[in-house]
Structure formats: C-alpha cells, structure tokens
CSV table of C-alpha atoms in Angstrom, one decimal:
chain,number,residue,atom,x,y,z
A,158,MET,CA,56.0,128.9,85.0
A,159,LEU,CA,57.6,127.0,87.8
A,160,ARG,CA,57.0,123.1,87.3
A,161,LEU,CA,55.7,121.5,90.8
A,162,LYS,CA,55.7,118.2,92.5
A,163,CYS,CA,52.6,117.9,94.7
A,164,PRO,CA,51.7,115.3,97.3
A,165,SER,CA,48.8,113.0,97.3
A,166,GLN,CA,47.0,112.1,100.6
A,167,ASN,CA,45.9,108.5,101.4
A,168,TYR,CA,42.8,109.2,103.5
A,169,ALA,CA,40.9,106.0,104.2
A,170,TRP,CA,37.8,107.5,102.4
A,171,GLY,CA,39.8,107.9,99.2
A,172,ARG,CA,39.5,105.4,96.0
A,173,LEU,CA,41.8,102.8,95.8
A,174,ALA,CA,44.4,103.3,93.1
A,175,ARG,CA,43.4,99.9,91.3
A,176,SER,CA,39.8,101.3,90.9
A,177,ASP,CA,39.4,104.8,89.2
A,178,SER,CA,40.8,107.2,91.3
A,179,GLU,CA,41.6,110.3,89.5
A,180,VAL,CA,44.0,111.2,92.3
A,181,ALA,CA,46.1,108.0,91.8
A,182,ALA,CA,45.8,108.7,88.2
A,183,LEU,CA,47.4,112.0,88.1
A,184,THR,CA,49.9,110.9,90.9
A,185,ALA,CA,51.2,108.5,88.5
A,186,ALA,CA,51.2,110.5,85.4
A,187,ALA,CA,53.3,112.9,87.2
A,188,GLY,CA,55.9,110.1,87.8
A,189,THR,CA,55.3,109.2,91.2
A,190,LYS,CA,55.1,105.5,92.1
A,191,VAL,CA,51.7,104.5,93.3
A,192,ASP,CA,50.5,101.5,95.5
A,193,HIS,CA,47.5,100.0,93.8
A,194,GLU,CA,46.1,98.8,97.3
A,195,LYS,CA,46.1,102.1,98.8
A,196,PRO,CA,43.2,104.7,98.7
A,197,TYR,CA,44.2,108.1,97.0
A,198,ALA,CA,41.9,110.7,98.3
A,199,GLU,CA,43.5,114.0,97.8
A,200,LEU,CA,45.9,115.7,95.4
A,201,TRP,CA,47.1,119.0,97.1
A,202,MET,CA,48.7,121.8,95.2
A,203,GLY,CA,49.7,124.9,97.2
A,204,THR,CA,51.8,126.1,100.2
A,205,HIS,CA,49.9,124.9,103.3
A,206,PRO,CA,52.5,123.0,105.5
A,207,SER,CA,50.5,119.9,105.6
A,208,GLY,CA,51.0,119.0,102.1
A,209,GLU,CA,53.5,121.5,100.5
A,210,ALA,CA,54.4,121.7,96.6
A,211,MET,CA,58.0,121.3,95.9
A,212,LEU,CA,59.9,122.3,93.0
A,213,ALA,CA,60.2,119.7,90.4
A,214,ALA,CA,63.8,120.6,89.5
A,215,ASN,CA,64.8,120.7,93.1
A,216,PRO,CA,62.6,118.6,95.4
A,217,THR,CA,64.4,120.0,98.4
A,218,VAL,CA,62.9,123.4,97.9
A,219,SER,CA,59.2,124.4,98.5
A,220,LEU,CA,57.2,126.7,96.5
A,221,GLN,CA,56.7,128.7,99.7
A,222,ASP,CA,60.5,128.9,99.9
A,223,TRP,CA,60.7,130.1,96.5
A,224,LEU,CA,57.8,132.7,97.0
A,225,GLU,CA,60.0,134.0,100.0
A,226,GLN,CA,62.7,134.8,97.6
A,227,HIS,CA,60.5,136.0,94.8
A,228,PRO,CA,57.5,137.8,96.5
A,229,GLN,CA,57.0,139.9,93.3
A,230,ALA,CA,55.6,136.5,92.0
A,231,LEU,CA,52.4,137.1,94.0
A,232,GLY,CA,51.7,140.6,92.6
A,233,ALA,CA,51.4,143.8,95.0
A,234,THR,CA,47.7,143.5,95.7
A,235,VAL,CA,47.9,139.8,96.9
A,236,LEU,CA,51.0,140.7,99.0
A,237,GLN,CA,49.2,143.5,100.6
A,238,THR,CA,46.0,141.6,101.3
A,239,PHE,CA,47.3,138.2,102.3
A,240,GLY,CA,51.1,138.6,103.0
A,241,LEU,CA,53.8,136.4,101.6
A,242,LYS,CA,51.7,133.3,100.7
A,243,LEU,CA,49.7,131.7,98.2
A,244,PRO,CA,45.9,132.7,99.5
A,245,PHE,CA,44.4,129.4,98.0
A,246,LEU,CA,44.9,125.8,98.1
A,247,PHE,CA,43.9,123.7,95.2
A,248,LYS,CA,42.9,120.0,95.3
A,249,VAL,CA,41.6,117.0,93.4
A,250,LEU,CA,39.5,114.8,95.4
A,251,SER,CA,38.4,111.1,94.7
A,252,VAL,CA,35.7,110.1,97.3
A,253,GLU,CA,34.7,106.3,97.6
A,254,THR,CA,33.2,106.4,101.2
A,255,ALA,CA,31.5,109.5,102.8
A,256,LEU,CA,33.7,112.1,104.4
A,257,SER,CA,32.8,113.5,107.8
A,258,ILE,CA,29.7,115.7,108.6
A,259,GLN,CA,31.8,118.9,109.2
A,260,SER,CA,32.1,122.8,108.9
A,261,HIS,CA,34.9,125.0,108.5
A,262,PRO,CA,35.6,128.1,111.1
A,263,ASP,CA,35.3,131.5,110.0
A,264,LYS,CA,38.6,133.6,110.6
A,265,GLU,CA,37.6,134.8,114.2
A,266,LEU,CA,36.6,131.3,115.3
A,267,ALA,CA,39.9,130.0,113.5
A,268,GLU,CA,42.2,132.0,115.3
A,269,ARG,CA,40.7,131.0,118.6
A,270,LEU,CA,40.9,127.2,117.9
A,271,HIS,CA,44.3,127.5,116.5
A,272,ALA,CA,45.4,129.2,119.7
A,273,GLU,CA,43.7,126.9,122.3
A,274,GLN,CA,44.3,123.5,120.3
A,275,PRO,CA,47.1,123.9,117.8
A,276,HIS,CA,47.7,120.2,117.6
A,277,ILE,CA,44.2,119.9,116.1
A,278,TYR,CA,43.6,123.1,114.4
A,279,LYS,CA,46.9,123.8,112.8
A,280,ASP,CA,46.3,127.2,111.3
A,281,ASN,CA,44.4,130.4,112.1
A,282,ASN,CA,42.7,130.8,108.8
A,283,HIS,CA,39.4,130.5,107.6
A,284,LYS,CA,38.3,127.9,104.8
A,285,PRO,CA,35.6,129.0,102.5
A,286,GLU,CA,35.6,126.4,99.5
A,287,MET,CA,34.1,125.4,96.2
A,288,ALA,CA,33.6,122.0,94.9
A,289,LEU,CA,33.6,121.5,91.0
A,290,ALA,CA,32.4,118.0,89.8
A,291,ILE,CA,34.3,116.2,87.2
A,292,THR,CA,32.3,113.1,87.6
A,293,ASP,CA,28.7,112.7,89.0
A,294,PHE,CA,29.1,113.8,92.6
A,295,GLU,CA,26.9,113.5,95.8
A,296,ALA,CA,27.0,115.7,98.8
A,297,LEU,CA,25.4,116.9,101.8
A,298,CYS,CA,25.3,120.8,102.2
A,299,GLY,CA,23.5,123.0,104.4
A,300,PHE,CA,20.2,122.8,106.2
A,301,VAL,CA,16.8,121.9,104.7
A,302,SER,CA,14.1,123.9,105.2
A,303,ILE,CA,12.0,123.9,108.4
A,304,GLN,CA,9.0,122.5,106.7
A,305,ASP,CA,11.1,119.7,105.2
A,306,LEU,CA,12.8,118.9,108.6
A,307,SER,CA,9.0,118.7,110.2
A,308,GLU,CA,7.9,116.2,107.6
A,309,ALA,CA,11.1,114.1,108.2
A,310,LEU,CA,10.5,114.2,111.8
A,311,LEU,CA,6.7,113.0,111.4
A,312,ALA,CA,7.6,110.3,108.9
A,313,THR,CA,10.7,108.9,110.9
A,314,PRO,CA,9.8,108.0,114.3
A,315,GLU,CA,13.4,107.0,114.9
A,316,LEU,CA,14.7,110.5,114.0
A,317,SER,CA,12.1,111.9,116.5
A,318,ALA,CA,13.1,109.4,119.2
A,319,VAL,CA,16.7,110.7,119.1
A,320,VAL,CA,16.0,114.3,118.8
A,321,GLY,CA,13.4,114.3,121.7
A,322,GLN,CA,9.6,115.1,121.6
A,323,GLN,CA,10.4,118.8,123.0
A,324,GLN,CA,12.6,119.7,120.2
A,325,ALA,CA,10.4,118.1,117.5
A,326,ASP,CA,7.4,120.1,118.6
A,327,ALA,CA,9.3,123.2,118.5
A,328,ILE,CA,10.2,122.2,114.9
A,329,HIS,CA,6.6,121.6,114.2
A,330,SER,CA,5.4,124.8,115.9
A,331,SER,CA,7.8,126.9,114.0
A,332,CYS,CA,6.2,125.8,110.8
A,333,LYS,CA,2.9,127.0,112.0
A,334,THR,CA,3.9,130.4,113.3
A,335,SER,CA,7.0,131.3,110.8
A,336,THR,CA,8.8,132.4,113.9
A,337,GLY,CA,11.5,130.8,116.0
A,338,ALA,CA,12.8,128.6,113.2
A,339,GLU,CA,16.6,129.1,113.4
A,340,ALA,CA,16.4,128.4,117.2
A,341,ALA,CA,14.3,125.5,117.1
A,342,LEU,CA,16.7,123.9,114.2
A,343,ARG,CA,19.7,124.7,116.5
A,344,GLN,CA,18.0,122.9,119.4
A,345,ALA,CA,16.9,120.0,117.3
A,346,PHE,CA,20.3,119.5,115.7
A,347,THR,CA,22.4,119.9,118.8
A,348,SER,CA,20.2,117.5,120.7
A,349,LEU,CA,20.6,114.9,117.7
A,350,MET,CA,24.4,115.4,117.6
A,351,THR,CA,24.9,115.2,121.3
A,352,ALA,CA,22.5,112.3,122.1
A,353,GLU,CA,23.6,109.4,123.9
A,354,PRO,CA,25.6,106.9,121.5
A,355,ASN,CA,23.6,103.8,122.6
A,356,SER,CA,20.3,105.6,121.9
A,357,VAL,CA,21.4,106.7,118.7
A,358,ALA,CA,22.9,103.0,117.8
A,359,GLU,CA,19.5,101.4,118.6
A,360,GLN,CA,17.3,103.9,116.5
A,361,VAL,CA,19.8,103.5,113.6
A,362,GLU,CA,19.5,99.9,113.7
A,363,ILE,CA,15.6,100.0,113.8
A,364,LEU,CA,15.5,102.5,111.0
A,365,ASP,CA,17.8,100.3,108.9
A,366,ASP,CA,15.8,97.3,109.6
A,367,ARG,CA,12.7,99.1,108.7
A,368,LEU,CA,14.0,100.6,105.3
A,369,GLN,CA,15.2,96.9,104.1
A,370,GLN,CA,11.4,95.9,104.6
A,371,GLN,CA,10.3,99.0,102.2
A,372,GLN,CA,9.5,98.4,98.6
A,373,LYS,CA,10.3,101.9,97.5
A,374,LEU,CA,13.2,104.2,99.1
A,375,THR,CA,13.7,107.9,98.5
A,376,PRO,CA,17.0,109.0,97.4
A,377,LYS,CA,17.9,109.9,101.2
A,378,GLU,CA,16.7,106.7,102.6
A,379,LYS,CA,19.0,105.1,100.2
A,380,LEU,CA,21.8,107.0,101.2
A,381,ILE,CA,21.1,106.3,104.8
A,382,MET,CA,21.5,102.5,104.3
A,383,ARG,CA,24.7,103.2,102.3
A,384,LEU,CA,26.0,105.4,105.3
A,385,HIS,CA,25.1,102.8,107.8
A,386,GLN,CA,27.1,100.2,106.1
A,387,GLN,CA,30.2,102.6,106.0
A,388,TYR,CA,29.7,104.1,109.5
A,389,PRO,CA,27.5,101.7,111.6
A,390,HIS,CA,25.3,103.3,114.1
A,391,ASP,CA,26.6,106.7,113.8
A,392,VAL,CA,24.8,109.8,114.5
A,393,GLY,CA,25.8,111.1,111.0
A,394,VAL,CA,23.3,108.5,109.6
A,395,LEU,CA,20.4,110.4,111.2
A,396,ALA,CA,21.8,114.0,110.5
A,397,VAL,CA,21.1,113.2,106.7
A,398,PHE,CA,17.6,114.1,107.5
A,399,PHE,CA,18.7,117.6,108.4
A,400,LEU,CA,20.8,118.4,105.4
A,401,ASN,CA,20.2,118.9,101.7
A,402,LEU,CA,21.1,115.8,99.4
A,403,VAL,CA,22.9,117.6,96.4
A,404,VAL,CA,23.8,115.6,93.2
A,405,LEU,CA,26.2,117.5,90.8
A,406,LYS,CA,26.8,116.3,87.0
A,407,PRO,CA,30.2,117.2,85.8
A,408,GLY,CA,30.8,120.8,85.1
A,409,GLU,CA,28.4,121.9,88.0
A,410,ALA,CA,29.8,123.5,91.3
A,411,ILE,CA,29.0,124.4,94.7
A,412,TYR,CA,30.5,126.8,97.1
A,413,LEU,CA,30.3,127.0,100.9
A,414,ALA,CA,31.0,129.6,103.3
A,415,ALA,CA,32.4,129.5,106.7
A,416,ASN,CA,30.5,127.6,109.7
A,417,GLU,CA,28.0,125.9,107.0
A,418,PRO,CA,27.5,121.9,107.6
A,419,HIS,CA,28.4,119.7,104.8
A,420,ALA,CA,29.7,116.0,103.9
A,421,TYR,CA,31.0,114.8,100.6
A,422,VAL,CA,29.4,111.6,100.0
A,423,SER,CA,30.9,110.2,96.6
A,424,GLY,CA,32.3,111.1,93.3
A,425,GLN,CA,35.4,112.9,91.9
A,426,LEU,CA,36.0,116.7,92.2
A,427,ILE,CA,38.2,119.5,91.7
A,428,GLU,CA,38.3,121.8,95.2
A,429,CYS,CA,39.5,125.1,95.9
A,430,MET,CA,39.7,126.8,99.2
A,431,ALA,CA,41.4,129.5,101.2
A,432,THR,CA,44.7,128.1,102.5
A,433,SER,CA,43.6,126.3,105.7
A,434,ASP,CA,43.2,122.6,106.7
A,435,ASN,CA,40.9,123.5,109.7
A,436,VAL,CA,38.1,121.1,110.0
A,437,ILE,CA,35.3,120.8,112.7
A,438,ARG,CA,34.0,117.2,112.8
A,439,ALA,CA,30.9,115.7,114.4
A,440,GLY,CA,29.8,112.7,112.6
A,441,LEU,CA,30.7,109.9,110.1
A,442,THR,CA,34.3,109.7,111.1
A,443,PRO,CA,36.8,107.9,113.3
A,444,LYS,CA,38.8,110.9,113.8
A,445,LEU,CA,38.3,113.6,116.7
A,446,ARG,CA,34.7,114.8,116.9
A,447,ASP,CA,34.4,118.4,118.2
A,448,THR,CA,30.7,118.4,118.2
A,449,GLY,CA,30.1,121.2,120.8
A,450,VAL,CA,32.1,123.5,118.7
A,451,LEU,CA,30.5,122.4,115.3
A,452,CYS,CA,26.8,123.1,117.0
A,453,ASP,CA,27.7,126.2,118.5
A,454,SER,CA,29.3,127.8,115.6
A,455,LEU,CA,26.8,127.0,112.6
A,456,THR,CA,25.0,129.6,111.0
A,457,TYR,CA,22.0,127.5,110.8
A,458,ASN,CA,20.9,129.1,107.5
A,459,GLN,CA,18.4,127.0,105.5
A,460,GLY,CA,17.9,126.2,102.0
A,461,PRO,CA,20.1,124.4,99.2
A,462,PRO,CA,23.7,125.8,98.3
A,463,VAL,CA,24.0,127.9,95.3
A,464,MET,CA,24.9,126.0,92.3
A,465,LEU,CA,27.4,127.4,89.7
A,466,HIS,CA,27.4,126.1,86.2
A,467,GLY,CA,30.3,128.4,85.0
A,468,ASP,CA,30.5,131.4,82.8
A,469,SER,CA,32.1,131.5,79.5
A,470,VAL,CA,34.6,134.1,79.6
A,471,GLN,CA,36.4,133.5,76.0
A,472,GLU,CA,36.4,130.5,73.8
A,473,TYR,CA,37.4,127.3,75.3
A,474,THR,CA,37.4,128.9,78.9
A,475,THR,CA,34.8,128.6,81.5
A,476,LEU,CA,35.0,130.6,84.9
A,477,TYR,CA,33.6,129.6,88.3
A,478,SER,CA,33.7,132.6,90.7
A,479,PRO,CA,32.3,132.2,94.4
A,480,PRO,CA,31.9,135.2,96.4
A,481,PHE,CA,35.3,134.7,98.1
A,482,ASP,CA,38.5,137.0,97.7
A,483,GLU,CA,40.9,134.0,98.0
A,484,PHE,CA,40.0,132.2,94.7
A,485,GLU,CA,38.2,131.5,91.7
A,486,VAL,CA,38.8,128.5,89.1
A,487,TYR,CA,39.2,128.4,85.5
A,488,LYS,CA,38.3,125.3,83.1
A,489,VAL,CA,40.1,125.4,79.7
A,490,SER,CA,39.1,122.7,77.2
A,491,LEU,CA,41.0,122.8,74.0
A,492,PRO,CA,40.2,120.4,71.0
A,493,LYS,CA,43.0,118.9,69.3
A,494,SER,CA,45.2,121.2,67.5
A,495,ALA,CA,43.5,124.3,68.7
A,496,ASN,CA,45.2,126.9,70.7
A,497,THR,CA,44.2,129.7,73.2
A,498,ILE,CA,45.8,132.4,75.1
A,499,VAL,CA,45.0,132.5,79.0
A,500,PRO,CA,45.6,136.4,79.8
A,501,ALA,CA,47.9,137.6,82.3
A,502,ASN,CA,46.1,137.4,85.7
A,503,LYS,CA,47.0,140.2,88.2
A,504,GLY,CA,47.9,137.6,91.0
A,505,PRO,CA,49.6,134.2,91.0
A,506,THR,CA,47.7,131.1,89.4
A,507,LEU,CA,48.2,127.2,89.9
A,508,MET,CA,47.5,125.0,86.5
A,509,LEU,CA,46.8,121.4,86.5
A,510,VAL,CA,46.7,119.3,83.1
A,511,MET,CA,44.0,116.9,83.9
A,512,ARG,CA,44.5,115.2,80.5
A,513,GLY,CA,45.7,115.4,77.0
A,514,ARG,CA,49.1,116.7,75.6
A,515,GLY,CA,50.3,119.7,74.2
A,516,ASN,CA,52.6,122.9,74.5
A,517,VAL,CA,52.6,126.2,76.6
A,518,LEU,CA,54.4,129.2,76.0
A,519,ALA,CA,54.6,131.8,79.0
A,520,THR,CA,55.1,135.5,78.6
A,521,SER,CA,56.1,137.3,82.1
A,522,ALA,CA,58.2,140.2,83.3
A,523,LEU,CA,59.7,138.2,86.0
A,524,LYS,CA,62.8,136.4,85.3
A,525,ASP,CA,64.3,133.6,87.0
A,526,SER,CA,66.5,130.5,86.2
A,527,ALA,CA,64.0,128.4,87.8
A,528,LEU,CA,61.0,129.6,85.5
A,529,GLU,CA,60.4,127.6,82.4
A,530,GLN,CA,59.1,129.9,79.3
A,531,GLU,CA,58.0,127.2,77.0
A,532,THR,CA,57.5,123.5,77.6
A,533,GLY,CA,55.5,120.5,76.6
A,534,ILE,CA,52.6,119.5,79.0
A,535,SER,CA,50.7,116.5,79.7
A,536,LYS,CA,48.3,114.7,82.2
A,537,GLY,CA,49.5,115.3,85.7
A,538,ASP,CA,51.7,118.3,84.9
A,539,ILE,CA,51.2,121.0,87.7
A,540,PHE,CA,52.7,124.7,87.5
A,541,PHE,CA,53.0,127.8,89.5
A,542,VAL,CA,52.3,131.0,87.3
A,543,PRO,CA,53.6,134.1,88.5
A,544,SER,CA,51.5,137.3,88.5
A,545,CYS,CA,51.1,139.0,85.2
A,546,THR,CA,52.2,136.0,83.2
A,547,ALA,CA,50.1,135.3,79.9
A,548,LEU,CA,50.0,131.7,78.6
A,549,ASP,CA,49.7,130.6,74.9
A,550,VAL,CA,48.5,127.0,75.2
A,551,ALA,CA,48.3,124.7,72.1
A,552,ALA,CA,46.9,121.3,72.0
A,553,GLY,CA,48.7,118.5,70.1
A,554,PRO,CA,47.4,117.0,66.9
A,555,SER,CA,46.0,114.0,68.5
A,556,GLN,CA,44.6,114.8,72.1
A,557,ASP,CA,42.1,117.3,73.5
A,558,ILE,CA,43.5,119.1,76.5
A,559,GLU,CA,41.7,119.9,79.8
A,560,LEU,CA,43.3,122.5,82.0
A,561,TRP,CA,42.1,123.6,85.4
A,562,ILE,CA,43.4,127.0,86.8
A,563,ALA,CA,43.2,128.4,90.0
A,564,ALA,CA,43.5,132.1,90.7
A,565,CYS,CA,42.5,134.9,93.1
A,566,ASN,CA,39.2,136.0,92.8
A,567,SER,CA,38.8,138.9,90.3
A,568,ARG,CA,37.0,141.2,92.4
A,569,LEU,CA,40.1,141.5,94.6
A,570,PHE,CA,41.5,143.7,91.8
A,571,ALA,CA,38.3,145.7,91.4
A,572,ALA,CA,39.8,148.6,93.2
A,573,GLU,CA,42.7,149.1,90.6
A,574,PHE,CA,42.6,152.0,88.5
A,575,VAL,CA,43.7,152.9,85.1
A,576,ILE,CA,46.0,155.8,84.1
A,577,PRO,CA,44.7,157.1,80.8
A,578,ASP,CA,47.2,157.4,77.9
A,579,GLY,CA,46.9,161.2,77.9
A,580,ILE,CA,47.7,161.4,81.8
A,581,ALA,CA,50.5,159.1,81.3
A,582,ASN,CA,52.1,161.2,78.7
A,583,SER,CA,51.5,164.7,80.5
A,584,HIS,CA,52.5,163.9,83.9
A,585,LYS,CA,56.2,163.3,84.5
A,586,ALA,CA,55.4,161.9,87.8
A,587,VAL,CA,53.7,158.9,86.3
A,588,ASN,CA,57.0,157.7,84.8
A,589,GLY,CA,58.3,157.4,88.4
A,590,LEU,CA,55.6,155.0,89.5
A,591,GLN,CA,57.0,151.7,90.3
A,592,LEU,CA,54.2,149.0,89.8
A,593,GLY,CA,54.0,146.3,92.3
A,594,ASN,CA,54.3,143.5,89.6
A,595,GLY,CA,57.6,144.9,88.3
A,596,LEU,CA,56.3,147.1,85.5
A,597,THR,CA,56.7,151.0,85.2
A,598,ALA,CA,54.1,153.3,83.9
A,599,SER,CA,54.8,154.3,80.4
A,600,SER,CA,52.7,155.9,77.5
A,601,ASP,CA,50.4,153.1,77.2
A,602,ASN,CA,47.3,152.7,79.5
A,603,VAL,CA,48.6,151.3,82.8
A,604,VAL,CA,46.7,149.5,85.8
A,605,VAL,CA,48.5,150.6,88.8
A,606,GLN,CA,48.4,148.1,91.8
A,607,SER,CA,49.3,150.2,94.9
A,608,ALA,CA,51.7,152.4,92.9
A,609,ILE,CA,54.6,154.0,95.1
A,610,VAL,CA,56.4,157.1,93.9
A,611,VAL,CA,60.1,156.5,93.5
C-alpha cells in the first residue's frame, strides 16, 4: 500500500471548518493544519492535475509520478483500457450552500470543449459520477416528468412569465397528445435559462414575496426560498421546478451519466467519478456560465435518478456499482475487534479511513520500497492499493472502523477468462504466459488478463 497526502478544496459553497465539515475533519486528522474560518468543500483523492495526491513519505512525488515508474500497479486491463493513469477520481464533499446547476460532458463533447477552451475545460475526459450520502443529502437531479412540469407552470405564474406562453403551451399540449415532450422540454428549459436577467430577477422577487405569505409550502417551495437567499434573483431558483428534488439518507446513492442536469444542494457525501474536472454551469453560481452549451448538450430524459442502496457482497462489506467502467465503491464497516479480508482487485484501488482505528496487512506480488505491507490506520488515512493486492483489515478493541474504497467497475474485467487446472498442466505453452499483473500461469487455475506469450 502507498500512503498518500491528498489536497482539500476551499470552494465558497463548502462548510466552515469550525462547523461540521467532514472534509475539514479528515484534513485535520491527516495532519494538515486547518483554518477554522475557511470553508472546506472537497477532499480530492486521485491523479487529476487540479488536485493531485502526493506520496506521504515524499511529498515532492505525486501518485501519477509513481505510477509512471510502476505501471504494473494498475493491472493489464486498466492499462490497456485507460492508459497510464488512474481512471477514477475519489472525493468527499461537505456542502453548505448549493452547487451550480450543471452537467458534465460526454467524451466527444469534452474533447471539443477542451480543444476550444482549454483554460475552462481543463481535460478531454467525460465525467459520469456517483454520489453516496454520509449524512442526509439533498440534490436536484434530472428533469421532472412533462406532466409535473405542466402542473408547475399552471400553478406558478412567475415561472410561466419567464418561460413564455408559447413554450408553456407546448408543454401542456405534449401532456395531452403524448408526443413532442422532449422537444417541448428542450424549448422551455432553454427559454428559461436564456431569459433576460432583469425579467428573471423581477419574477423571482414576486415569487419569493408570494411564498412568504403562504401558510403551507411544498418541499420545492421551501427550497426556492433558501436558494433565493443564497443566490438572489438567480435563474437557478426557477429551474428548481424543472428538476427532481431528491433527498438521500446515509447509505443511499445516486449516479449521473453525462449530459444530465443536476445541482447538489446540501449535506455531506462520498463522490466517485471518471477522472475529470469538466463542469458546464448555467445557474446558482458566480463562476462562468456556459448556458448555450449546457442547454444544447442535455439529453432531456425525464424521471427521477436511479437510487442505489448497496449490495452486500460479504460480511461487513457493501458494494455500490453504477453502470460505468471507470469506478465502483465499497463501504467496509467493521465493529471493534472484528476483522475482514478485502479481496485482491484486478485493478487499482484507493482506500479512505473515514473513522476508527485498526490495522491492515497487505499481500501483493508488487514489491517496492515505498509500499507499506503492514500498518496501523486511523481516521483521515488514505492509501493507494496496487492491483491484485489483498487486504486483511482488523478493527481495534475500542473503535469501529469505516472504510470507503474506490475501484474500477467489476464489469471491466468480465472479459477475462480462466485457464482450468487441467489445461494449465497439459499445455507447456501456458507456463510461458506472462500475466499483466506480474503473475505467471501455473498449475492452479489462473485468470488471464491479456496474456502475452514470452
């Protein structure tokens, strides 16, 4: 295992260190001095140049530098699929005020945006992502049904005034005829997001005044009033009516494909994504807005996001697996004095100690002086674990342990095949197969990753 030192990001929407920012708590636990008057928004774990992990034993060397010297640590399948880089970016988020209404580009769009505006879109990768709640967590994700939007337009004259009567009528008509919903939604959302700012500000103010006089408010109306306080007169306040409001409890997760609108609103979470920092913004932000690109690139799919509750894969271990090759996430919850084996993964993993104290023993074919074989672990510790490394984790006698582990999605390795024991014994050629993870075929059953005859 390779112990890492990872950076935190002090974005304005983060929670102050003196409050209950989990990012600040993890940063402090890892030995980094924390400014209690600053917001601590994100903890980054990965190789993206905007927030690279460094080797704890040698902070002048990045994880990416080390991987370039030890490519076998990624495993053959990951190397062949993604090249010489960690394919996922692992984060912890502490959200105090809402993040922007945004989307992330698909691969084709990311390549174009990066080529045209590299100072804004700093890499050429797509960014599917998954959010896993560690506290109660609110988010706006994906478009509501056309029926729900029609009802919102009828009940909210301020929204209709900004969207425009022609666009509103098209929404109502598509409900009756069951045709043209996507086109009507695209036109209505684009009309809202590109509306004249003074008109938006006037209608948001009227709406806020009206809601303050109401006795009963829906969850969305309550959110609208909060967002108006955070981002006064912003078009994103009205965009709430277009999007699904999702509330997650700890242990629940959602995933988002490229080109889907969303905004994280409040709470704390684990996040995993393809290695990218590409964000297309259009509301609830003081940052650059690329409204035309966002509106043009959205899928305009309707309906709530898929919610994951995790699958128990062995005692103490829960797996969250979205339909993306780059990543999946494991949660390991060990009661005090218990132990478990985290099986060897065919790709690289990152392990975060969220709470507790204990010990971990690593068993790996990869040998390097920077790698720790056995070490004590505690809150805030972060490790890179090379491919084909098993971990024996033991909780201490006085504290439970909670680990979060990011890995490449298991489906990435589904094409691998097994050489049965009999064949391995009967064919001399098998013993000449050099496996990508550094192992050589023997008389045992062998999983072959892109074997090369040598």
